[in-house]
Amino acid sequence: MKTKFVSITINGRQYSVPEGEKIIAVCREAGIDIPALCYLEGISEEASCSLCVVEVTGAKTLLRSCVTAVSEGMEIFTGSPRVQNAIRINLELILADHPLDCMTCDSDGGCQLQDLAYSFGIKTSRFLDPEKVLCKKEKTSWDTNPFIQFTPAKCVLCGRCVNACSKQAVNDVIGFAMRGHGGKVSTPFDRGLEQTDCKFCAECVQACPVGALIE
Ligand code: SF4
Ligand code: SF4
Ligand code: FES
C-alpha cells in the first residue's frame, strides 16, 4: 500500500511525514530530541513516564508524543516553556522515590534518568519522599542467579524490560506483578530467573534505561 504523507509543523518548521507515525518518531527523524524513558521504538510503548510530552495547537492538554500519531496540519511544539516545565515536574516525580546515589550506582554515566536530570538541571526532587525511598527494596526473591541482578529500588516501572523479553527474546519470562504504586517487575511465582525459561540473553538488561537491571 502506498504511504500517505501529511504536512505538519514542528517548532514552526514544515515537514512532510508519513500519516499515522508517532510524533516522537517524526521528531527524532527530524533531529529533534524528545526525552523518553519508557519508549523504545518498535519494542515498548507503555506511555508511563510522561517525559515525551509536546504541545499541539488546539489540544487542551500536553500530549504524550510516544502514543500520539501525526495528522494533517498538526502544529507541534517541543520546547515551549509549558513543555519544559511539565518535563521537569515529571522528572522530579520519577525521582521522588528514586535513590539519589548516582555516584556509586553501577549505571553511573550510562543511565538515561541521570542524563535527563542533568540536562534539566535537576539535582534533587521537590517531591522527594525519603520514607518511600527506604521502603523500596534493594533485593527481590527472584534475583538469585549469578548473571543478572535486579535492584527494585532503582526500577522506574517503565516496562521496557518486560517488552524486550516478550518481543526481542520472545520469552515472556518477566512481567509486572502489579501496576502503579506498589507495582513490581517479577517472574511467575517470584521464582528465581534460573528456574524459569530465561535464556540469559540480557535483552532486558540492554532495554533498562536506569541501573535497575545489570549484568
Ligand atoms: S535474560 Fe532474556 S529471557 Fe531472561 S528475562 Fe531477560 S530478556 Fe527475558
Ligand atoms: S527493571 Fe529497568 S526496564 Fe524494567 S521496568 Fe524497571 S526500570 Fe524499566
Ligand atoms: S516516552 Fe512517552 S510516556 Fe514515556
XYZ file of N, CA and C and ligand atoms in Angstrom:
665
model
N 0.837 -1.201 0.000
C 0.000 0.000 0.000
C 0.875 1.256 0.000
N 0.432 2.256 -0.752
C 1.212 3.488 -0.854
C 1.157 4.278 0.451
N 2.311 4.801 0.870
C 2.325 5.602 2.098
C 1.719 6.968 1.824
N 0.799 7.376 2.686
C 0.217 8.708 2.548
C 0.997 9.666 3.443
N 1.311 10.826 2.924
C 2.062 11.803 3.713
C 1.149 12.934 4.161
N 1.455 13.475 5.325
C 0.707 14.637 5.812
C 1.700 15.766 6.062
N 1.166 16.973 6.029
C 2.013 18.142 6.240
C 1.822 18.644 7.670
N 2.919 18.755 8.387
C 2.843 19.232 9.777
C 3.933 20.277 9.999
N 3.856 20.990 11.126
C 4.992 21.836 11.501
C 5.490 21.397 12.872
N 6.806 21.423 13.015
C 7.418 21.166 14.324
C 8.263 22.386 14.651
N 7.924 23.029 15.735
C 8.621 24.254 16.162
C 8.687 25.277 15.026
N 7.578 25.366 14.277
C 7.451 26.382 13.225
C 8.009 25.977 11.873
N 8.640 24.816 11.802
C 9.222 24.385 10.529
C 8.354 23.293 9.904
N 8.170 23.387 8.594
C 7.253 22.462 7.919
C 7.927 21.133 7.549
N 7.165 20.058 7.730
C 7.668 18.722 7.373
C 6.551 17.940 6.696
N 6.945 17.069 5.781
C 6.009 16.128 5.185
C 6.366 14.756 5.753
N 5.421 14.139 6.461
C 5.744 12.900 7.188
C 4.665 11.846 6.946
N 5.003 10.578 7.109
C 4.003 9.526 6.877
C 2.834 9.647 7.860
N 1.639 9.586 7.330
C 0.443 9.671 8.172
C 0.440 8.525 9.185
N 0.042 8.831 10.405
C -0.079 7.787 11.418
C 1.189 7.525 12.207
N 2.316 8.104 11.761
C 3.561 7.938 12.537
C 3.397 8.617 13.887
N 4.075 8.098 14.891
C 4.023 8.738 16.201
C 4.843 10.036 16.173
N 4.376 11.013 16.925
C 5.070 12.311 16.951
C 6.532 12.137 17.352
N 6.781 11.281 18.347
C 8.164 11.114 18.821
C 9.064 10.613 17.687
N 8.532 9.725 16.857
C 9.338 9.147 15.778
C 9.658 10.198 14.720
N 8.669 11.016 14.351
C 8.946 12.021 13.310
C 9.862 13.118 13.849
N 9.711 13.448 15.128
C 10.600 14.468 15.711
C 12.034 13.965 15.698
N 12.220 12.729 16.121
C 13.583 12.184 16.169
C 14.161 12.068 14.763
N 13.311 11.691 13.811
C 13.745 11.602 12.414
C 14.202 12.973 11.912
N 13.548 14.015 12.429
C 13.899 15.382 12.026
C 15.065 15.930 12.850
N 15.614 15.096 13.728
C 16.770 15.528 14.521
C 16.389 16.315 15.760
N 15.115 16.223 16.139
C 14.661 16.951 17.336
C 14.554 15.960 18.485
N 15.294 16.229 19.534
C 15.344 15.287 20.650
C 14.078 15.392 21.501
N 13.538 14.244 21.849
C 12.371 14.196 22.740
C 12.756 13.306 23.919
N 12.702 13.827 25.142
C 13.037 12.979 26.288
C 12.052 11.818 26.394
N 12.545 10.646 26.751
C 11.656 9.488 26.888
C 12.350 8.428 27.725
N 11.642 7.875 28.679
C 12.222 6.775 29.460
C 11.562 5.448 29.145
N 10.255 5.476 28.893
C 9.562 4.191 28.741
C 9.450 3.746 27.278
N 9.685 4.652 26.348
C 9.519 4.328 24.927
C 10.787 3.718 24.345
N 10.624 2.625 23.633
C 11.731 2.007 22.904
C 11.154 1.634 21.549
N 11.577 2.323 20.519
C 10.920 2.210 19.218
C 10.742 0.759 18.769
N 9.521 0.425 18.451
C 9.204 -0.907 17.942
C 9.146 -1.980 19.019
N 9.506 -1.626 20.246
C 9.553 -2.635 21.311
C 8.640 -2.275 22.479
N 8.737 -1.048 22.942
C 7.994 -0.700 24.154
C 7.268 0.631 24.006
N 5.962 0.586 24.209
C 5.148 1.809 24.166
C 4.218 1.812 25.364
N 4.788 1.878 26.544
C 3.993 1.796 27.771
C 3.306 3.119 28.099
N 3.845 4.219 27.594
C 3.299 5.558 27.864
C 3.142 5.812 29.355
N 4.174 5.473 30.119
C 4.058 5.608 31.571
C 4.902 6.731 32.170
N 5.905 7.230 31.456
C 6.806 8.200 32.097
C 6.368 9.650 31.900
N 5.607 9.920 30.865
C 5.124 11.281 30.557
C 6.251 12.298 30.379
N 7.409 11.832 29.967
C 8.516 12.763 29.712
C 8.529 13.241 28.265
N 7.744 12.574 27.434
C 7.801 12.858 25.997
C 6.735 13.855 25.562
N 6.189 14.605 26.524
C 5.065 15.483 26.195
C 5.459 16.597 25.219
N 4.505 16.937 24.363
C 4.667 18.056 23.427
C 3.380 18.874 23.444
N 3.501 20.092 22.937
C 2.324 20.959 22.844
C 1.816 20.898 21.404
N 0.527 20.710 21.239
C -0.071 20.678 19.901
C -1.181 21.722 19.867
N -1.108 22.602 18.889
C -2.098 23.672 18.791
C -3.509 23.080 18.763
N -4.359 23.619 19.632
C -5.756 23.168 19.666
C -6.014 22.076 20.684
N -4.959 21.427 21.168
C -5.155 20.366 22.173
C -5.256 21.000 23.556
N -6.178 20.508 24.362
C -6.394 21.118 25.679
C -5.239 20.824 26.632
N -4.655 19.649 26.483
C -3.559 19.266 27.378
C -2.308 18.992 26.548
N -1.199 18.863 27.226
C 0.011 18.413 26.536
C -0.212 16.955 26.141
N 0.405 16.534 25.051
C 0.184 15.166 24.567
C 1.464 14.352 24.667
N 1.316 13.079 25.013
C 2.487 12.194 25.033
C 2.810 11.814 23.591
N 3.986 12.222 23.171
C 4.334 12.059 21.756
C 4.578 10.602 21.367
N 4.778 9.721 22.353
C 5.059 8.318 22.015
C 3.800 7.551 21.643
N 2.641 8.110 21.965
C 1.397 7.406 21.626
C 0.443 8.269 20.802
N 0.909 9.442 20.376
C 0.044 10.316 19.578
C 0.545 10.343 18.134
N -0.355 10.027 17.226
C 0.021 9.978 15.810
C -0.109 11.363 15.176
N 0.720 11.623 14.181
C 0.630 12.897 13.461
C -0.605 12.889 12.560
N -1.133 14.079 12.330
C -2.247 14.199 11.387
C -2.085 15.498 10.610
N -2.795 15.590 9.508
C -2.662 16.728 8.593
C -2.820 18.068 9.329
N -1.872 18.954 9.098
C -1.955 20.316 9.629
C -1.519 20.468 11.081
N -1.074 19.393 11.703
C -0.699 19.455 13.124
C 0.447 20.444 13.343
N 0.286 21.282 14.362
C 1.372 22.205 14.741
C 1.916 21.742 16.088
N 3.161 21.307 16.075
C 3.760 20.686 17.267
C 4.870 21.588 17.813
N 4.887 21.720 19.134
C 5.959 22.491 19.774
C 6.616 21.604 20.828
N 7.926 21.449 20.708
C 8.615 20.521 21.615
C 9.389 21.214 22.731
N 9.609 22.509 22.583
C 10.485 23.154 23.576
C 9.865 24.360 24.250
N 8.538 24.489 24.199
C 7.890 25.667 24.797
C 8.059 25.634 26.317
N 7.947 26.789 26.982
C 8.075 26.814 28.448
C 7.109 25.837 29.118
N 5.898 25.709 28.562
C 4.906 24.795 29.144
C 5.410 23.343 29.082
N 5.995 22.987 27.948
C 6.521 21.627 27.771
C 7.709 21.392 28.706
N 8.629 22.356 28.721
C 9.830 22.213 29.557
C 9.453 22.076 31.030
N 8.483 22.888 31.449
C 8.047 22.850 32.843
C 7.424 21.493 33.187
N 6.608 20.980 32.276
C 5.951 19.683 32.517
C 6.990 18.563 32.593
N 7.974 18.607 31.712
C 9.015 17.559 31.726
C 9.769 17.609 33.049
N 10.069 18.834 33.485
C 10.811 18.990 34.747
C 10.002 18.398 35.905
N 8.719 18.712 35.954
C 7.870 18.186 37.038
C 7.795 16.659 36.956
N 7.612 16.138 35.755
C 7.503 14.684 35.605
C 8.811 13.981 35.985
N 9.927 14.624 35.670
C 11.218 14.057 36.075
C 11.332 14.036 37.598
N 10.919 15.125 38.213
C 11.001 15.190 39.680
C 10.064 14.175 40.322
N 8.936 13.916 39.694
C 8.010 12.902 40.230
C 8.651 11.513 40.151
N 9.357 11.252 39.056
C 10.039 9.954 38.931
C 11.144 9.848 39.985
N 11.813 10.974 40.232
C 12.926 10.966 41.188
C 12.455 11.001 42.642
N 11.152 11.167 42.858
C 10.629 11.316 44.223
C 10.901 10.094 45.092
N 10.951 8.907 44.473
C 11.246 7.724 45.286
C 12.422 6.942 44.694
N 13.287 7.682 44.033
C 14.454 7.032 43.414
C 15.694 7.335 44.243
N 16.492 6.318 44.586
C 17.695 6.597 45.370
C 18.637 7.525 44.598
N 19.097 8.574 45.261
C 19.976 9.531 44.572
C 21.438 9.183 44.868
N 21.800 7.953 44.515
C 23.169 7.507 44.781
C 23.916 7.265 43.472
N 23.693 8.175 42.528
C 24.260 8.005 41.178
C 25.765 7.746 41.198
N 26.457 8.433 42.093
C 27.921 8.335 42.097
C 28.405 6.910 42.362
N 27.601 6.131 43.113
C 28.033 4.766 43.430
C 27.230 3.722 42.662
N 26.331 4.184 41.793
C 25.484 3.254 41.027
C 26.303 2.645 39.886
N 26.062 1.354 39.614
C 26.783 0.684 38.524
C 26.477 1.320 37.174
N 25.346 2.013 37.083
C 24.978 2.630 35.802
C 25.436 4.074 35.694
N 26.209 4.546 36.659
C 26.695 5.930 36.608
C 27.344 6.189 35.247
N 26.862 7.207 34.555
C 27.415 7.528 33.237
C 26.662 6.848 32.104
N 25.829 5.836 32.430
C 25.094 5.148 31.370
C 23.614 5.085 31.687
N 23.162 6.004 32.527
C 21.762 5.982 32.974
C 20.991 7.111 32.300
N 19.892 6.762 31.651
C 19.128 7.787 30.927
C 18.410 8.749 31.869
N 18.040 8.259 33.057
C 17.388 9.146 34.030
C 18.400 10.173 34.550
N 19.594 9.705 34.814
C 20.668 10.593 35.273
C 20.952 11.658 34.202
N 21.041 11.222 32.941
C 21.317 12.162 31.841
C 20.224 13.224 31.734
N 18.965 12.766 31.839
C 17.850 13.711 31.710
C 17.837 14.699 32.871
N 18.041 14.177 34.090
C 18.057 15.061 35.265
C 19.164 16.102 35.099
N 20.300 15.651 34.609
C 21.431 16.566 34.421
C 21.080 17.629 33.380
N 20.502 17.192 32.256
C 20.235 18.172 31.189
C 19.136 19.156 31.582
N 18.285 18.778 32.542
C 17.260 19.723 33.009
C 17.687 20.421 34.305
N 18.931 20.227 34.689
C 19.473 20.918 35.865
C 18.830 20.486 37.168
N 18.387 19.211 37.225
C 17.709 18.734 38.439
C 18.692 17.926 39.292
N 18.906 18.387 40.520
C 19.834 17.672 41.413
C 19.074 16.853 42.446
N 17.891 17.315 42.800
C 17.046 16.567 43.720
C 15.593 16.836 43.331
N 14.652 16.204 44.059
C 13.249 16.368 43.685
C 12.485 17.103 44.776
N 11.635 18.053 44.355
C 10.773 18.745 45.325
C 9.822 17.766 45.991
N 9.589 16.642 45.315
C 8.607 15.680 45.826
C 9.281 14.505 46.544
N 10.588 14.642 46.789
C 11.349 13.533 47.381
C 10.708 13.061 48.688
N 10.483 11.752 48.766
C 9.882 11.165 49.959
C 10.872 10.129 50.499
N 11.742 10.530 51.458
C 12.790 9.625 51.936
C 12.228 8.297 52.438
N 11.031 8.340 53.040
C 10.457 7.081 53.557
C 10.143 6.115 52.428
N 9.602 6.686 51.351
C 9.280 5.849 50.186
C 10.548 5.239 49.604
N 11.624 6.048 49.577
C 12.894 5.552 49.034
C 13.375 4.378 49.880
N 13.286 4.550 51.222
C 13.751 3.494 52.119
C 12.895 2.239 52.008
N 11.583 2.449 51.718
C 10.659 1.304 51.611
C 10.949 0.458 50.380
N 11.529 1.089 49.352
C 11.770 0.334 48.118
C 12.871 -0.688 48.363
N 12.616 -1.888 47.954
C 13.541 -2.965 48.286
C 14.831 -2.915 47.471
N 15.900 -3.316 48.106
C 17.196 -3.412 47.432
C 17.322 -4.738 46.686
N 16.605 -5.735 47.177
C 16.712 -7.082 46.597
C 15.327 -7.662 46.374
N 15.245 -8.648 45.506
C 13.969 -9.310 45.293
C 14.185 -10.820 45.292
N 13.117 -11.563 45.568
C 13.287 -13.007 45.750
C 13.673 -13.733 44.461
N 13.366 -13.141 43.291
C 13.698 -13.874 42.061
C 15.116 -13.581 41.562
N 15.803 -12.703 42.279
C 17.163 -12.329 41.874
C 18.169 -13.236 42.582
N 18.196 -14.512 42.172
C 19.073 -15.470 42.858
C 20.137 -16.032 41.918
N 20.162 -15.527 40.680
C 21.122 -16.067 39.708
C 22.401 -15.221 39.717
N 23.503 -15.771 39.230
C 24.760 -15.009 39.275
C 24.966 -14.074 38.078
N 24.022 -14.062 37.110
C 24.271 -13.331 35.859
C 23.572 -11.971 35.769
N 22.305 -11.954 36.143
C 21.539 -10.712 36.006
C 21.052 -10.278 37.386
N 21.402 -9.040 37.747
C 20.972 -8.535 39.059
C 19.860 -7.510 38.886
N 18.882 -7.599 39.756
C 17.759 -6.661 39.716
C 17.695 -5.903 41.039
N 17.647 -4.583 40.952
C 17.515 -3.749 42.150
C 16.187 -3.003 42.076
N 15.154 -3.515 42.745
C 13.831 -2.888 42.656
C 13.848 -1.412 43.042
N 14.721 -1.044 43.978
C 14.761 0.349 44.433
C 15.062 1.310 43.288
N 15.738 0.812 42.267
C 16.106 1.696 41.154
C 15.144 1.605 39.976
N 14.202 0.686 40.066
C 13.276 0.466 38.951
C 12.284 1.622 38.835
N 12.101 2.140 37.623
C 11.144 3.233 37.405
C 9.860 2.709 36.752
N 9.708 1.395 36.734
C 8.494 0.742 36.222
C 8.156 1.169 34.790
N 9.190 1.299 33.977
C 8.965 1.761 32.606
C 8.429 0.652 31.699
N 8.682 -0.594 32.065
C 8.157 -1.715 31.272
C 9.028 -2.128 30.097
N 10.143 -1.451 29.906
C 10.967 -1.778 28.739
C 11.529 -3.192 28.813
N 11.925 -3.633 30.011
C 12.484 -4.993 30.148
C 11.425 -6.044 29.841
N 10.212 -5.791 30.307
C 9.116 -6.746 30.102
C 8.841 -6.897 28.604
N 8.799 -5.764 27.904
C 8.544 -5.806 26.461
C 9.731 -6.370 25.687
N 10.946 -6.097 26.168
C 12.135 -6.642 25.492
C 12.153 -8.156 25.624
N 11.793 -8.655 26.795
C 11.762 -10.109 26.997
C 10.701 -10.730 26.085
N 9.569 -10.057 25.998
C 8.475 -10.595 25.196
C 8.747 -10.475 23.695
N 9.199 -9.294 23.248
C 9.303 -9.060 21.800
C 10.675 -9.380 21.220
N 11.737 -9.148 21.980
C 13.070 -9.408 21.427
C 13.545 -10.818 21.769
N 13.371 -11.185 23.044
C 13.797 -12.534 23.442
C 12.700 -13.556 23.150
N 11.490 -13.052 22.849
C 10.307 -13.897 22.600
C 10.179 -14.940 23.709
N 10.158 -14.453 24.940
C 10.222 -15.392 26.048
C 9.209 -15.161 27.174
N 8.755 -13.948 27.393
C 7.749 -13.682 28.431
C 8.107 -14.235 29.810
N 9.361 -14.097 30.180
C 9.793 -14.606 31.486
C 9.479 -13.614 32.604
N 9.602 -12.321 32.287
C 9.329 -11.319 33.321
C 8.084 -10.520 32.948
N 7.417 -10.035 33.988
C 6.202 -9.252 33.771
C 5.961 -8.367 34.975
N 4.872 -7.612 34.937
C 4.525 -6.773 36.081
C 3.642 -7.563 37.035
N 4.053 -7.610 38.321
C 3.223 -8.281 39.317
C 2.016 -7.408 39.644
N 2.214 -6.105 39.650
C 1.123 -5.149 39.868
C 1.462 -3.907 39.074
N 0.491 -3.025 38.906
C 0.744 -1.764 38.217
C 0.675 -0.613 39.208
N 1.195 0.538 38.808
C 1.105 1.738 39.643
C 1.962 1.618 40.883
N 1.614 2.417 41.915
C 2.398 2.407 43.139
C 2.324 1.011 43.769
N 3.456 0.465 44.119
C 3.456 -0.903 44.658
C 3.667 -1.929 43.569
N 3.675 -1.482 42.319
C 3.904 -2.401 41.214
C 5.346 -2.880 41.223
N 5.581 -4.029 40.621
C 6.962 -4.517 40.566
C 7.154 -5.460 39.388
N 8.387 -5.520 38.947
C 8.743 -6.459 37.891
C 9.031 -7.792 38.561
N 8.492 -8.850 38.000
C 8.670 -10.143 38.650
C 8.655 -11.281 37.634
N 8.909 -12.474 38.146
C 8.820 -13.698 37.343
C 7.569 -14.450 37.810
N 7.122 -15.482 37.072
C 5.974 -16.245 37.557
C 6.268 -16.822 38.946
N 5.385 -16.568 39.881
C 5.509 -17.041 41.267
C 6.800 -16.571 41.944
N 7.357 -15.468 41.436
C 8.597 -14.925 42.020
C 9.739 -15.945 42.028
N 9.689 -16.875 41.084
C 10.762 -17.879 41.023
C 12.074 -17.227 40.602
N 13.177 -17.798 41.022
C 14.476 -17.312 40.571
C 14.557 -17.417 39.050
N 15.217 -16.465 38.409
C 15.303 -16.481 36.935
C 15.806 -17.824 36.413
N 16.754 -18.410 37.147
C 17.343 -19.677 36.693
C 16.333 -20.824 36.753
N 15.213 -20.598 37.429
C 14.183 -21.650 37.492
C 13.077 -21.409 36.467
N 13.295 -20.420 35.603
C 12.311 -20.125 34.556
C 12.918 -20.499 33.197
N 12.231 -20.082 32.115
C 12.771 -20.362 30.776
C 13.789 -19.311 30.333
N 14.233 -18.478 31.250
C 15.182 -17.413 30.910
C 16.410 -17.978 30.195
N 16.795 -17.284 29.091
C 17.965 -17.738 28.319
C 19.202 -16.916 28.678
N 19.021 -15.978 29.601
C 20.097 -15.065 29.994
C 20.698 -14.354 28.778
N 19.789 -13.955 27.897
C 20.212 -13.237 26.691
C 20.522 -11.768 26.991
N 20.023 -11.291 28.128
C 20.265 -9.918 28.590
C 19.581 -8.835 27.754
N 18.595 -9.211 26.943
C 17.836 -8.179 26.216
C 17.169 -7.231 27.218
N 16.722 -7.790 28.332
C 16.067 -6.966 29.360
C 17.057 -5.960 29.950
N 18.281 -6.396 30.147
C 19.310 -5.516 30.715
C 19.598 -4.374 29.742
N 19.727 -4.725 28.458
C 20.001 -3.701 27.443
C 18.872 -2.675 27.375
N 17.652 -3.139 27.598
C 16.495 -2.243 27.464
C 16.320 -1.326 28.669
N 16.857 -1.714 29.804
C 16.628 -0.939 31.037
C 17.311 0.431 30.943
N 16.550 1.517 31.124
C 17.155 2.844 30.961
C 17.906 3.330 32.197
N 17.764 2.587 33.299
C 18.424 3.004 34.547
C 19.303 1.850 35.050
N 19.681 1.892 36.313
C 20.564 0.846 36.832
C 19.823 -0.261 37.554
N 18.553 -0.478 37.197
C 17.773 -1.493 37.913
C 18.130 -2.911 37.497
N 18.483 -3.094 36.241
C 18.887 -4.417 35.755
C 20.309 -4.311 35.237
N 21.183 -5.091 35.809
C 22.574 -5.066 35.330
C 23.114 -6.492 35.240
N 24.148 -6.654 34.439
C 24.791 -7.980 34.319
C 25.967 -8.064 35.260
S 17.644 -12.515 30.059
Fe 16.415 -12.658 28.176
S 14.984 -14.337 28.565
Fe 15.841 -13.771 30.556
S 14.376 -12.296 31.420
Fe 15.933 -11.105 30.302
S 15.117 -10.843 28.217
Fe 13.935 -12.474 29.221
S 13.843 -3.038 35.539
Fe 14.508 -1.334 34.224
S 13.499 -1.698 32.248
Fe 12.448 -2.961 33.771
S 10.691 -1.722 34.423
Fe 12.383 -1.360 35.882
S 13.442 0.442 35.073
Fe 12.161 -0.322 33.419
S 8.113 8.024 26.431
Fe 6.086 8.680 26.207
S 5.202 8.362 28.129
Fe 7.242 7.585 28.349
